CSV table of C-alpha atoms and ligand atoms in Angstrom, one decimal:
chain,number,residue,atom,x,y,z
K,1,UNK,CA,33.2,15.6,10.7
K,2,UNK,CA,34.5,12.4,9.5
K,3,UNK,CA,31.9,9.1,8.6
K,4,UNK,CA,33.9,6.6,10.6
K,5,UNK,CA,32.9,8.6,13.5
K,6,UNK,CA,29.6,8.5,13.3
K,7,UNK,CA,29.4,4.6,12.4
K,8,UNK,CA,31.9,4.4,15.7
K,9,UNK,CA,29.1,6.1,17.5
K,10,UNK,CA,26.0,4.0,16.1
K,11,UNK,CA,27.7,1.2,16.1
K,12,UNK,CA,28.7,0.7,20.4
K,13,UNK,CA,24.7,2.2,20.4
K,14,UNK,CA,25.1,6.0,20.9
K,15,UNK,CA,22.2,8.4,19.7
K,16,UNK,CA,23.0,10.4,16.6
K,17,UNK,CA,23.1,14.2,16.6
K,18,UNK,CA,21.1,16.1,13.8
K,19,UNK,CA,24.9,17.4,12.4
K,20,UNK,CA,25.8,13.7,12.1
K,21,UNK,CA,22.6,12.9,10.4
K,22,UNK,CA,22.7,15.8,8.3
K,23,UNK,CA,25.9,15.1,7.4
K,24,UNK,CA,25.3,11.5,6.8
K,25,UNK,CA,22.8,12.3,4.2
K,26,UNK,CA,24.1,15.3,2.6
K,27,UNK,CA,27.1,12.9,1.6
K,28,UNK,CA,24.7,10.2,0.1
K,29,UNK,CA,22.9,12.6,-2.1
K,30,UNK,CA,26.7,14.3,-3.2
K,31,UNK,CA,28.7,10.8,-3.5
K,32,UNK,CA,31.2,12.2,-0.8
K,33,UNK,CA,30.0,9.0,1.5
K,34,UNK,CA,31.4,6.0,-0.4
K,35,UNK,CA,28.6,2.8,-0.3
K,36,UNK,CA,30.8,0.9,1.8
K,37,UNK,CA,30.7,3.3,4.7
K,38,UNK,CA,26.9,4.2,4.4
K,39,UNK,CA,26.1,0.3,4.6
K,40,UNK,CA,28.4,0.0,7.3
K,41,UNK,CA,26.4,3.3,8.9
K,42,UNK,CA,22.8,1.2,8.0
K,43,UNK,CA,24.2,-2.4,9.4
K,44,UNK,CA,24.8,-0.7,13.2
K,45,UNK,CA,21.0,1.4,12.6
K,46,UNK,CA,19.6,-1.9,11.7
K,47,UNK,CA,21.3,-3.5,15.6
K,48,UNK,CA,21.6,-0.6,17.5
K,49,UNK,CA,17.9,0.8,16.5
K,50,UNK,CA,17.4,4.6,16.7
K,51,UNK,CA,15.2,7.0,19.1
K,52,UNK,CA,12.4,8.8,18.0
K,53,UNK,CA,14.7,12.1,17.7
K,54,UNK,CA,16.8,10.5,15.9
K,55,UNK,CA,14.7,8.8,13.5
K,56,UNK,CA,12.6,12.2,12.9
K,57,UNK,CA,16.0,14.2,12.1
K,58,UNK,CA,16.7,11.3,9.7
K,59,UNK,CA,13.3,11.4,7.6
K,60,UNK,CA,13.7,15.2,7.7
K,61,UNK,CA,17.1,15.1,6.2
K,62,UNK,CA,15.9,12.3,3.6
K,63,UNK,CA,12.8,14.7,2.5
K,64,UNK,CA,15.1,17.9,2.4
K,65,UNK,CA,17.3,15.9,-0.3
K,66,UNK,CA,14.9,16.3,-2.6
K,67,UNK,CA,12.1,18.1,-4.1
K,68,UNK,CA,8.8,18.9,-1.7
K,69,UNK,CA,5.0,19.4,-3.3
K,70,UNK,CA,3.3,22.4,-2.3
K,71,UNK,CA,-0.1,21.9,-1.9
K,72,UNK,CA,-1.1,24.9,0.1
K,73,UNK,CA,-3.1,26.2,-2.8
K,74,UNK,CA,-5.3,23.4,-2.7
K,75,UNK,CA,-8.7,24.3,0.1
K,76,UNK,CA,-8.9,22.2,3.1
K,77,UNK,CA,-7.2,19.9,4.9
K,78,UNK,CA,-5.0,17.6,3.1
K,79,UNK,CA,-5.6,13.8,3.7
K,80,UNK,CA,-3.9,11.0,2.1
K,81,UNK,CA,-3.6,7.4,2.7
K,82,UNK,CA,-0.4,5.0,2.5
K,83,UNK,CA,-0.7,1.2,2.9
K,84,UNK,CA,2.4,-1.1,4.0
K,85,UNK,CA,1.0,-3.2,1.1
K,86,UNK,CA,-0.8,-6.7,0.4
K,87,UNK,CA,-2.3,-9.1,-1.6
K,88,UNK,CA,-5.8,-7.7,-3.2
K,89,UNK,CA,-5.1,-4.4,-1.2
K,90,UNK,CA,-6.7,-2.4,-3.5
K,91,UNK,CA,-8.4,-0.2,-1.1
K,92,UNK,CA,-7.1,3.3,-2.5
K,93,UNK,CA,-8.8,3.1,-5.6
K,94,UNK,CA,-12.4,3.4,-4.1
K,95,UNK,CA,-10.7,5.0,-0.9
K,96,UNK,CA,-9.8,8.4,-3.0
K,97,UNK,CA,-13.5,8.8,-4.1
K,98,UNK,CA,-15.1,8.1,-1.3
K,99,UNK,CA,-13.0,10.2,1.2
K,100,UNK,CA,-12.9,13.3,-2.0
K,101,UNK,CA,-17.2,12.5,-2.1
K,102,UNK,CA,-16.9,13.6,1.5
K,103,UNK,CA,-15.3,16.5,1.1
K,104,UNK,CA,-11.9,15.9,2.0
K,105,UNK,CA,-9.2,16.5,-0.5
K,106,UNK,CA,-7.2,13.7,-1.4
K,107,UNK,CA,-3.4,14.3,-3.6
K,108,UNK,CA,-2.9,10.5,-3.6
K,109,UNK,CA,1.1,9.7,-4.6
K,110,UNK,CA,1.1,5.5,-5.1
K,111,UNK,CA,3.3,3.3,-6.5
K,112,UNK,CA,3.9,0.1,-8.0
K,113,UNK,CA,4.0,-3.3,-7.0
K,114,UNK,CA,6.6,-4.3,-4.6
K,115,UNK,CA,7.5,-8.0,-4.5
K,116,UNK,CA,3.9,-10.4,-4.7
K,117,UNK,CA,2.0,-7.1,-3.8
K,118,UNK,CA,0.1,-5.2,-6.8
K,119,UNK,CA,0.9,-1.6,-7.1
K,120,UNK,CA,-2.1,1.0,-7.4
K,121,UNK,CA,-0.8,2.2,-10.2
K,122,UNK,CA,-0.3,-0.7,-12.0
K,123,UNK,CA,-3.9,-1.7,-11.5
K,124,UNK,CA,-5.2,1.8,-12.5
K,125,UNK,CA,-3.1,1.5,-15.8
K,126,UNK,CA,-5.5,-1.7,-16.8
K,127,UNK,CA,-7.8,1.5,-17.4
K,128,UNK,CA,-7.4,2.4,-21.0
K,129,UNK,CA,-5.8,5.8,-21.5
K,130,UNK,CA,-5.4,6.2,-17.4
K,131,UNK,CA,-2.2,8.4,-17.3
K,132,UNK,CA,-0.2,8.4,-13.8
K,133,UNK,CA,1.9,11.3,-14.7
K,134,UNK,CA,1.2,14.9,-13.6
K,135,UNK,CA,2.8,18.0,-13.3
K,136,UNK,CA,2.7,19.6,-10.3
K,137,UNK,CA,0.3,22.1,-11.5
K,138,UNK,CA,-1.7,19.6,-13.5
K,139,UNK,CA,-2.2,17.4,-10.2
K,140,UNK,CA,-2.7,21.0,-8.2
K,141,UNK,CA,-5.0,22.0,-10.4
K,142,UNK,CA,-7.2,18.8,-10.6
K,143,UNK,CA,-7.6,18.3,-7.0
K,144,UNK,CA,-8.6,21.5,-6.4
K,145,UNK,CA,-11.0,20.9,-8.7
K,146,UNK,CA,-12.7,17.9,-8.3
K,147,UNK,CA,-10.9,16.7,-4.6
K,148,UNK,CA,-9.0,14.0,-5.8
K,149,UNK,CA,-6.0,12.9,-8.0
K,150,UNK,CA,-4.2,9.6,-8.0
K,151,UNK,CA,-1.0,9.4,-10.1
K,152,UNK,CA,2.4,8.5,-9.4
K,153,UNK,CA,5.8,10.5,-7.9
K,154,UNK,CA,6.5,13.7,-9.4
K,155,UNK,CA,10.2,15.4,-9.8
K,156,UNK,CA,13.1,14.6,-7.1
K,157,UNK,CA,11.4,12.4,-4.1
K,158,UNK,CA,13.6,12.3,-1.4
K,159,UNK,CA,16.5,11.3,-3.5
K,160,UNK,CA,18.8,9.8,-0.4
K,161,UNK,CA,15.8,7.5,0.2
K,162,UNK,CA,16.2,6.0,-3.5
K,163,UNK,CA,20.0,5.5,-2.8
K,164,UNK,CA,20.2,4.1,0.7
K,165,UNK,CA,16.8,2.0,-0.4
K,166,UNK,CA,18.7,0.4,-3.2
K,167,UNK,CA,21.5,-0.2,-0.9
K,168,UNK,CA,19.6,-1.7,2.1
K,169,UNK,CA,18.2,-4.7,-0.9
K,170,UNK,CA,21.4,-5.8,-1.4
K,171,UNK,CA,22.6,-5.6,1.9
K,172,UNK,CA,19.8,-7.1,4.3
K,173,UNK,CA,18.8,-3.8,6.1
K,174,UNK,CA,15.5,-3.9,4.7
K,175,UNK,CA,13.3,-4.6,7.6
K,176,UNK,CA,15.0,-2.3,10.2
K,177,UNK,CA,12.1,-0.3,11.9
K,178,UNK,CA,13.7,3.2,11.9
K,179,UNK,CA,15.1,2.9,8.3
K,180,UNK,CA,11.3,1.8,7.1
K,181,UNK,CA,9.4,4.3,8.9
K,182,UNK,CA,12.2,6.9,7.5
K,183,UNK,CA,11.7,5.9,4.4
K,184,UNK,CA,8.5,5.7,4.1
K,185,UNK,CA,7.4,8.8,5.9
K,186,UNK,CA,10.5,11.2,4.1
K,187,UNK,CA,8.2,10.4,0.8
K,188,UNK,CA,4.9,10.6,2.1
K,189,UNK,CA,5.4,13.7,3.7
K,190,UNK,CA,7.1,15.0,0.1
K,191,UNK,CA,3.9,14.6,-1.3
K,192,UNK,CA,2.6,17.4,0.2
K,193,UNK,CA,0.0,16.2,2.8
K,194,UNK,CA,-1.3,17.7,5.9
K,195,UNK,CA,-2.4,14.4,7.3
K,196,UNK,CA,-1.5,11.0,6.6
K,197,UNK,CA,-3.8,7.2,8.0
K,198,UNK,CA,-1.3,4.5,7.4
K,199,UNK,CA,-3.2,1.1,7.3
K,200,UNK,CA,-0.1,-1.5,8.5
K,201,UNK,CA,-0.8,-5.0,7.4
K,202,UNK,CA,0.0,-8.1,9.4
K,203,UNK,CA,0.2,-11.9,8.2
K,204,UNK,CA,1.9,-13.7,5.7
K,205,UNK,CA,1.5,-11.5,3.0
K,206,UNK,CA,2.5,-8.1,4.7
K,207,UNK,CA,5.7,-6.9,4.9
K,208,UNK,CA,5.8,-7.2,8.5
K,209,UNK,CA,4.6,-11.0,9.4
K,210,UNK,CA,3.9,-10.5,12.7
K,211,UNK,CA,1.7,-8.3,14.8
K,212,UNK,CA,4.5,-7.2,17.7
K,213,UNK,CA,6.5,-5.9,14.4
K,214,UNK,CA,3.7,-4.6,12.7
K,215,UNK,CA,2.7,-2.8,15.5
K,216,UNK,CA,6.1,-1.4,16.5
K,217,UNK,CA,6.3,-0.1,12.4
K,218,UNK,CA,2.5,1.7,13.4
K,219,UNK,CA,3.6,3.2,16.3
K,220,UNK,CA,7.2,4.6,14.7
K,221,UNK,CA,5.1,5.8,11.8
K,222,UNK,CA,2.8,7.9,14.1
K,223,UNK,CA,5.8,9.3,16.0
K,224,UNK,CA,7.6,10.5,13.5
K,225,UNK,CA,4.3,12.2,12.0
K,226,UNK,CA,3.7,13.8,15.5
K,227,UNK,CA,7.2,14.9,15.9
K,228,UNK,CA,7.2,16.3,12.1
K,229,UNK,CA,4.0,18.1,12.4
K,230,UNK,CA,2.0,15.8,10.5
K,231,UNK,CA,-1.3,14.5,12.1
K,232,UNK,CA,-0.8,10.7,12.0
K,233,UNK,CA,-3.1,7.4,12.5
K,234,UNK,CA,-1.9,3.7,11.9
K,235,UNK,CA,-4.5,0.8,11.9
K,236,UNK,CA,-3.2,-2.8,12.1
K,237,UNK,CA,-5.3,-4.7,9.9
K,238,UNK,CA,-5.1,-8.6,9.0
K,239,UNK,CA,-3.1,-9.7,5.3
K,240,UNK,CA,-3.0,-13.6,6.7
K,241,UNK,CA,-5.5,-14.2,3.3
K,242,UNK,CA,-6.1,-11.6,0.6
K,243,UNK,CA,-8.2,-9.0,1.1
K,244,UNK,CA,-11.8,-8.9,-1.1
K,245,UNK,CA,-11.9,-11.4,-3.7
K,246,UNK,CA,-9.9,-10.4,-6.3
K,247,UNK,CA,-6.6,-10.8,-6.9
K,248,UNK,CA,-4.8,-9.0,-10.5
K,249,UNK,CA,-4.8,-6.0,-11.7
K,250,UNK,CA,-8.3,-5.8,-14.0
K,251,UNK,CA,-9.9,-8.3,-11.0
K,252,UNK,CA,-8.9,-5.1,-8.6
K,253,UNK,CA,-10.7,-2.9,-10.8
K,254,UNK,CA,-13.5,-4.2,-10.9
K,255,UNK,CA,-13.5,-5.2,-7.4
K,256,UNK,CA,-12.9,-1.1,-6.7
K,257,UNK,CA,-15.8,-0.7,-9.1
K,258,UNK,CA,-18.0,-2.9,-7.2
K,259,UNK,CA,-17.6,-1.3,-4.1
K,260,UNK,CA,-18.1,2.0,-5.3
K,261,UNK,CA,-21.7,0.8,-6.3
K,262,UNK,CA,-22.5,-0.6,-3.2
K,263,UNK,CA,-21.8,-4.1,-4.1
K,264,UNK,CA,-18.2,-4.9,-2.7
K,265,UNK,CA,-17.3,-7.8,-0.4
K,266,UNK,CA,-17.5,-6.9,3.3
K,267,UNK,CA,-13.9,-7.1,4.3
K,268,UNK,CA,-13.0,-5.0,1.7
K,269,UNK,CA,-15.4,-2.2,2.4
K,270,UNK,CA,-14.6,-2.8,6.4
K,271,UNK,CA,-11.3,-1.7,6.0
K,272,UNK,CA,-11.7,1.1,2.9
K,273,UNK,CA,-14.4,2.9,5.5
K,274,UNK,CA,-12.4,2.4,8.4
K,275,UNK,CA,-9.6,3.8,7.2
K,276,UNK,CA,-11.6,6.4,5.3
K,277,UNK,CA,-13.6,7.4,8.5
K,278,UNK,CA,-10.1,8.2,10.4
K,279,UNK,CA,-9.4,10.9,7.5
K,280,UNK,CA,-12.5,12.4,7.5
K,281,UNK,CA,-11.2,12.8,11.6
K,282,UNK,CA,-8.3,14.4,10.6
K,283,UNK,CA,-9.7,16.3,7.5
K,284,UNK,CA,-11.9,17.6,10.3
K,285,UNK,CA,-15.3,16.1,9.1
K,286,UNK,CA,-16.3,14.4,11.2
K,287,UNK,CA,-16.2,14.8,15.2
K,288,UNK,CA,-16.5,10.8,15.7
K,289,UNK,CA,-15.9,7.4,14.1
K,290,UNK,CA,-19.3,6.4,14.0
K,291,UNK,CA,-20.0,10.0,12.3
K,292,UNK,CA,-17.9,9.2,9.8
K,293,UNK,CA,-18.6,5.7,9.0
K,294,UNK,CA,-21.9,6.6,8.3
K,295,UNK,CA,-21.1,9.7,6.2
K,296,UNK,CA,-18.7,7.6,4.0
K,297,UNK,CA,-21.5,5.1,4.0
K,298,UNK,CA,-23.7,7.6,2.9
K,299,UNK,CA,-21.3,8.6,-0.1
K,300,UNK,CA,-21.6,5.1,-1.7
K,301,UNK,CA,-25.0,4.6,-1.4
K,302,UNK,CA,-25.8,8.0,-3.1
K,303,UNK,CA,-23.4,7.5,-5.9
K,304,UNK,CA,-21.9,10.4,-5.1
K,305,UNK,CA,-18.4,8.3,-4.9
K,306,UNK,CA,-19.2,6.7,-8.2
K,307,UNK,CA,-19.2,10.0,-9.4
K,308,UNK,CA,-16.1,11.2,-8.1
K,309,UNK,CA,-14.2,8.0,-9.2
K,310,UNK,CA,-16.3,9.1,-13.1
K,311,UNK,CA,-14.5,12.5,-12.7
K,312,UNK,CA,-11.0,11.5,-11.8
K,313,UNK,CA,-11.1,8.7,-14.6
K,314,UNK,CA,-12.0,11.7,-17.2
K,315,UNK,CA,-9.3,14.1,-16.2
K,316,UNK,CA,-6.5,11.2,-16.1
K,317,UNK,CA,-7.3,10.4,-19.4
K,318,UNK,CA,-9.6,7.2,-18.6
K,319,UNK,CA,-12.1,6.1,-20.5
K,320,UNK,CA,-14.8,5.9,-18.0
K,321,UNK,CA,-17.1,3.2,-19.8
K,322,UNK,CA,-15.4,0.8,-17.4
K,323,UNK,CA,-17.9,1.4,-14.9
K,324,UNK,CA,-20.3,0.2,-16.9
K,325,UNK,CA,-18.4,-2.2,-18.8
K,326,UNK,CA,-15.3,-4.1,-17.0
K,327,UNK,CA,-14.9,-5.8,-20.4
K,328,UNK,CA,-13.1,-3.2,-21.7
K,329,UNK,CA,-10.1,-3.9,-19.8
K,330,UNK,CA,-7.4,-6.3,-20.5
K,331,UNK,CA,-9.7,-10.4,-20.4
K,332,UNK,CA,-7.7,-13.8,-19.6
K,333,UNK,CA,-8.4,-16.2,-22.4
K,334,UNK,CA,-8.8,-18.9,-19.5
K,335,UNK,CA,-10.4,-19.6,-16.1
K,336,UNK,CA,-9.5,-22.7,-14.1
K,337,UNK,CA,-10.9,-23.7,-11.0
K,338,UNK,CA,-9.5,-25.2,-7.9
K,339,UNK,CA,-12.2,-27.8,-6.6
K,340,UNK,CA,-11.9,-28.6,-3.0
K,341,UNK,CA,-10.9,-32.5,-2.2
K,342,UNK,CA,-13.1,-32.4,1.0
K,343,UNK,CA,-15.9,-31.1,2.4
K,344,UNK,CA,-15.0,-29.2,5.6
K,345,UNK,CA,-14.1,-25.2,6.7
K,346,UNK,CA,-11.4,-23.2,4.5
K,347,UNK,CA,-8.5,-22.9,7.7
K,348,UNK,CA,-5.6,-21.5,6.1
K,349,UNK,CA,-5.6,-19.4,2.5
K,350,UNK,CA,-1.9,-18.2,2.8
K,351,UNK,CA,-2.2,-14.2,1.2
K,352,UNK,CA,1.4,-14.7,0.2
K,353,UNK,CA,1.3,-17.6,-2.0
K,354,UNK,CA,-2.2,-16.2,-3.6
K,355,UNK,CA,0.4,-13.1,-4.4
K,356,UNK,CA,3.2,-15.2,-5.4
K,357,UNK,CA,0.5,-16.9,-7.9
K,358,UNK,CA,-0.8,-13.8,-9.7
K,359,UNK,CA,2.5,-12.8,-9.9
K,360,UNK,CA,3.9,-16.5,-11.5
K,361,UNK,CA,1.0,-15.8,-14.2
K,362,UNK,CA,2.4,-12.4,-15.2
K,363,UNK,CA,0.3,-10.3,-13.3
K,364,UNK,CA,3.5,-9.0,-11.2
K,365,UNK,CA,7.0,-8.3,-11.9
K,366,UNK,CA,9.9,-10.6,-11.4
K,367,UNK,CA,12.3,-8.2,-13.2
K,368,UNK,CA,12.2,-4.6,-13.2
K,369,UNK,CA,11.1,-4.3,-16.3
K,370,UNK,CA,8.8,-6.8,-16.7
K,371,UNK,CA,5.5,-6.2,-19.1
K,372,UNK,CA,2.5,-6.7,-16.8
K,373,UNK,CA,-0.2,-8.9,-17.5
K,374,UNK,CA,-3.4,-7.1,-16.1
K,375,UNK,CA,-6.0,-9.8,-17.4
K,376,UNK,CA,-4.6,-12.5,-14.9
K,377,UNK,CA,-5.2,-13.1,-11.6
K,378,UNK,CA,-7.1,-14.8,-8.7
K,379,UNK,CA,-10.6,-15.0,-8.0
K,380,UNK,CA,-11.7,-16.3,-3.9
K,381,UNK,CA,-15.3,-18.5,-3.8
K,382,UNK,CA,-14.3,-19.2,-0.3
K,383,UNK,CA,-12.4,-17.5,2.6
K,384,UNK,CA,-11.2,-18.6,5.7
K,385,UNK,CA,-13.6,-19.8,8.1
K,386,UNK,CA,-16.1,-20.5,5.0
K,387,UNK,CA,-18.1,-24.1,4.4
K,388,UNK,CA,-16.5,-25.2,1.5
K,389,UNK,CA,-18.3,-28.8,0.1
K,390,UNK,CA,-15.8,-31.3,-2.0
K,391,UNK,CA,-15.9,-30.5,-5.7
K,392,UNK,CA,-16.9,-27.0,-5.2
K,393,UNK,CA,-14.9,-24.4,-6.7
K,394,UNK,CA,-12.1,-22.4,-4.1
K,395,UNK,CA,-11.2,-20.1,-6.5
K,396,UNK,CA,-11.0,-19.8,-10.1
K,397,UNK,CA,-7.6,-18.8,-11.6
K,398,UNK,CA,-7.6,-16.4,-14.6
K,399,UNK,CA,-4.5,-17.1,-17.3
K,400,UNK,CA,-3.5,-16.8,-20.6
K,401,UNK,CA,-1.5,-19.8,-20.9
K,402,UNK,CA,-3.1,-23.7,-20.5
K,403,UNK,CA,-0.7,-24.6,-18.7
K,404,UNK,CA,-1.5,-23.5,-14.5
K,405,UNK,CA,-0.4,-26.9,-13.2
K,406,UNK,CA,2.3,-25.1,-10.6
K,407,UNK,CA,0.5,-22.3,-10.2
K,408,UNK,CA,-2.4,-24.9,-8.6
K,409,UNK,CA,-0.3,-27.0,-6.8
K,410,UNK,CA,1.4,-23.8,-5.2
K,411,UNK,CA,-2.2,-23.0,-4.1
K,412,UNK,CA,-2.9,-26.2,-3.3
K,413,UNK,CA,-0.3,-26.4,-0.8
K,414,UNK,CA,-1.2,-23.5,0.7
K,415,UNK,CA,-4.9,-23.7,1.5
K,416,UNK,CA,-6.1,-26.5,4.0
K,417,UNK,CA,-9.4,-27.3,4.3
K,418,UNK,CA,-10.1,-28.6,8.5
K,419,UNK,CA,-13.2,-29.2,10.6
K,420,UNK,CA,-14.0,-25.8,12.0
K,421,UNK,CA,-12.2,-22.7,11.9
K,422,UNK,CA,-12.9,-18.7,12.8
K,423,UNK,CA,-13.1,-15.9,10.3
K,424,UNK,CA,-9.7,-14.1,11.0
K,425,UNK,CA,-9.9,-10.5,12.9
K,426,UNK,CA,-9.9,-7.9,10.3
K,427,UNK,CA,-8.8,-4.5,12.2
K,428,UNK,CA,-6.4,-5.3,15.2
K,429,UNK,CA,-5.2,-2.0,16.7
K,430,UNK,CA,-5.6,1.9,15.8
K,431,UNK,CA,-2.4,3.9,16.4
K,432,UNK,CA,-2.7,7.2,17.6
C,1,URA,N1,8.4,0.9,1.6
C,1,URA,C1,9.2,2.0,1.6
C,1,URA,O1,8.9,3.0,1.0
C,1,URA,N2,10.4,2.0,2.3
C,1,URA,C2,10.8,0.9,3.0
C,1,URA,O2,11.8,1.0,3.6
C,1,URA,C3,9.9,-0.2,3.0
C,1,URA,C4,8.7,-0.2,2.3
């Protein structure tokens, strides 16, 4: 088999065989495959697009290039949760408890920021002593024994996924549907689930700005989960503004916290529950959505998810006195507010430039190796479709330097205040 062949065939639109694909990837992983001819190979998937066949023999080849979890000696049914990522999306924090409260085991493998979006497990390491390494038994072991474990990759993950990711950065072949949904689902499905609800953002500060793309990502994501034997549900939900108030990685925390005592915005518990309530589905408790909701409901209210989140905290290392005291966690010297110039209706908070602000005041990465600030951040007053009176505080910006002035005019620029405007739609679409 020779590569130019195959790019030949990709590139005047042909399907790919499994050999070919196999091939392709088996030569990625050895070195065989030079770059040149693999980005070549990603440049016609990225035009010519692939079919579902294809696309499922591809995330199949990418997870057999590397090491898989087995998590059959955990009890139950599996269920884990992957976000396309956003701005305050810190809903796997008190996701995890809530869904392991209920009964449904949860081997949560996150990762770290990407871009202006926070990673979950930058945000859990604002927890002193939280550790996001496991072995495999350790992590078998403790969610087997208390339902739930969030920590991040362990051993060889899909391996050809880490080159051909590095090479689609560099080469503009990032947002090609088939290569995301590949990507994505080789590692998810690494980890070991039995079931997997995919919650794909749309709006400025998703990864896929617009709903027709956002939707076509769900639906590939789903496919490939069917056709790989791994029950799969996407829900579309709104990242045009942040989601919950608090943007940073100690604000997230105790945003997570909040909610886990019943006192979490609305938005943010809307879309924790919803996609919680499609897990207990596939984790087989409960028959219907309402069921569900309620059950999950149920699980804050109680404390029982408080609990779990106390449990996980102590076997990850954690010191769990951050439930009762967020202080103990990394605190900005400084808060400065934005004050609204008019009175009028909040019609535009852009999600990407509230990232883009956390990150400029070190709350993100710009390098790879950046040190994280996890005291900084954002923190909403007002959200779209809110009152909003002139001189009242938008939001109040957390720093540890004096000096915010770009950081607010960046903001500035990018919230308007108008006459009238809706509250955004939260959930759009579930993908079956
Ligand atoms: N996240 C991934 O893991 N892969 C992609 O290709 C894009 C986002």
């Amino acid at each position: 088999m020779r590569m130019v062949d195959i790019i030949h065939q990709k590139r005047n639109g042909g399907a790919l065989s499994e050999d070919q694909i196999n091939f392709f990837i088996n030569g990625v992983v050895s070195g065989d495959i030079p770059d040149y001819q693999t980005t070549a190979l990603l440049m016609a998937i990225y035009y010519q697009n692939m079919t579902v066949d294809e696309r499922t023999i591809l995330t199949k080849a990418m997870l057999n290039s590397g090491d898989r979890l087995d998590l059959h000696k955990i009890p139950g049914i599996k269920v884990d949760k992957h976000s396309t990522g956003g701005i305050g999306d810190k809903v796997s924090i008190p996701l995890a408890p809530i869904v392991a409260a209920a009964g449904i085991p949860d081997p949560m493998v996150s990762g770290r920021g990407l871009g202006n979006t926070g990673g979950t497990l930058d945000k859990l390491e604002a927890i002193p002593g939280y550790k996001v390494e496991e072995s495999e038994a350790q992590f078998i072991k403790q969610v087997s024994d208390i339902g739930l474990a969030i920590i991040g990759a362990t051993g060889n993950i899909a391996p050809a996924d880490k080159k051909i990711y590095a090479l689609r950065d560099v080469t503009d072949t990032v947002d090609s549907i088939p290569l995301i949904a590949s990507s994505i689902m080789s590692k998810k499905i690494a980890s070991g689930t039995d079931a997997l609800v995919f919650d794909v953002k749309t709006g400025s500060g998703a990864f896929m700005k617009t709903y027709d793309k956002a939707k076509e990502l769900a639906q590939a994501l789903v496919d490939i989960g069917k056709n790989a034997g791994i029950k799969s549900i996407a829900v579309i939900t709104d990242m045009s503004q942040p989601l919950g108030n608090k943007i940073g990685n100690s604000l997230e925390i105790e945003e997570s916290i909040d909610l886990l005592k019943g006192k979490g915005p609305d938005d943010l518990k809307e879309v924790t529950l919803t996609l919680g309530s499609y897990m207990a589905i596939l984790g087989q408790k409960a028959q219907s959505f309402n069921e569900a909701y309620q059950m999950l409901d149920k699980v804050i209210s109680s404390g029982a998810a408080l609990d779990k989140f106390r449990q996980m905290l102590k076997a990850q290392g954690a010191d769990d006195h951050v439930i009762d005291d967020y202080s103990i966690m990394p605190q900005a010297k400084y808060h400065f507010d934005l004050l609204a110039e008019r009175t009028g209706t909040i019609g535009q908070l852009s999600a990407n430039e509230v990232g883009i602000a956390s990150m400029m005041l070190g709350g993100g990465r710009l390098k790879i190796d950046d040190q994280l600030d996890y005291s900084v951040g954002v923190v909403l007053h007002k959200k779209v479709g809110d009152l909003v009176k002139e001189g009242e505080s938008i939001l109040t910006i957390y720093s540890n330097h004096q000096d915010v002035a770009e950081v607010k005019a960046l903001l500035n620029n990018h919230i308007s205040i108008v006459e009238t405007a809706d509250k955004p739609r939260l959930i759009y679409e579930t993908i079956y």
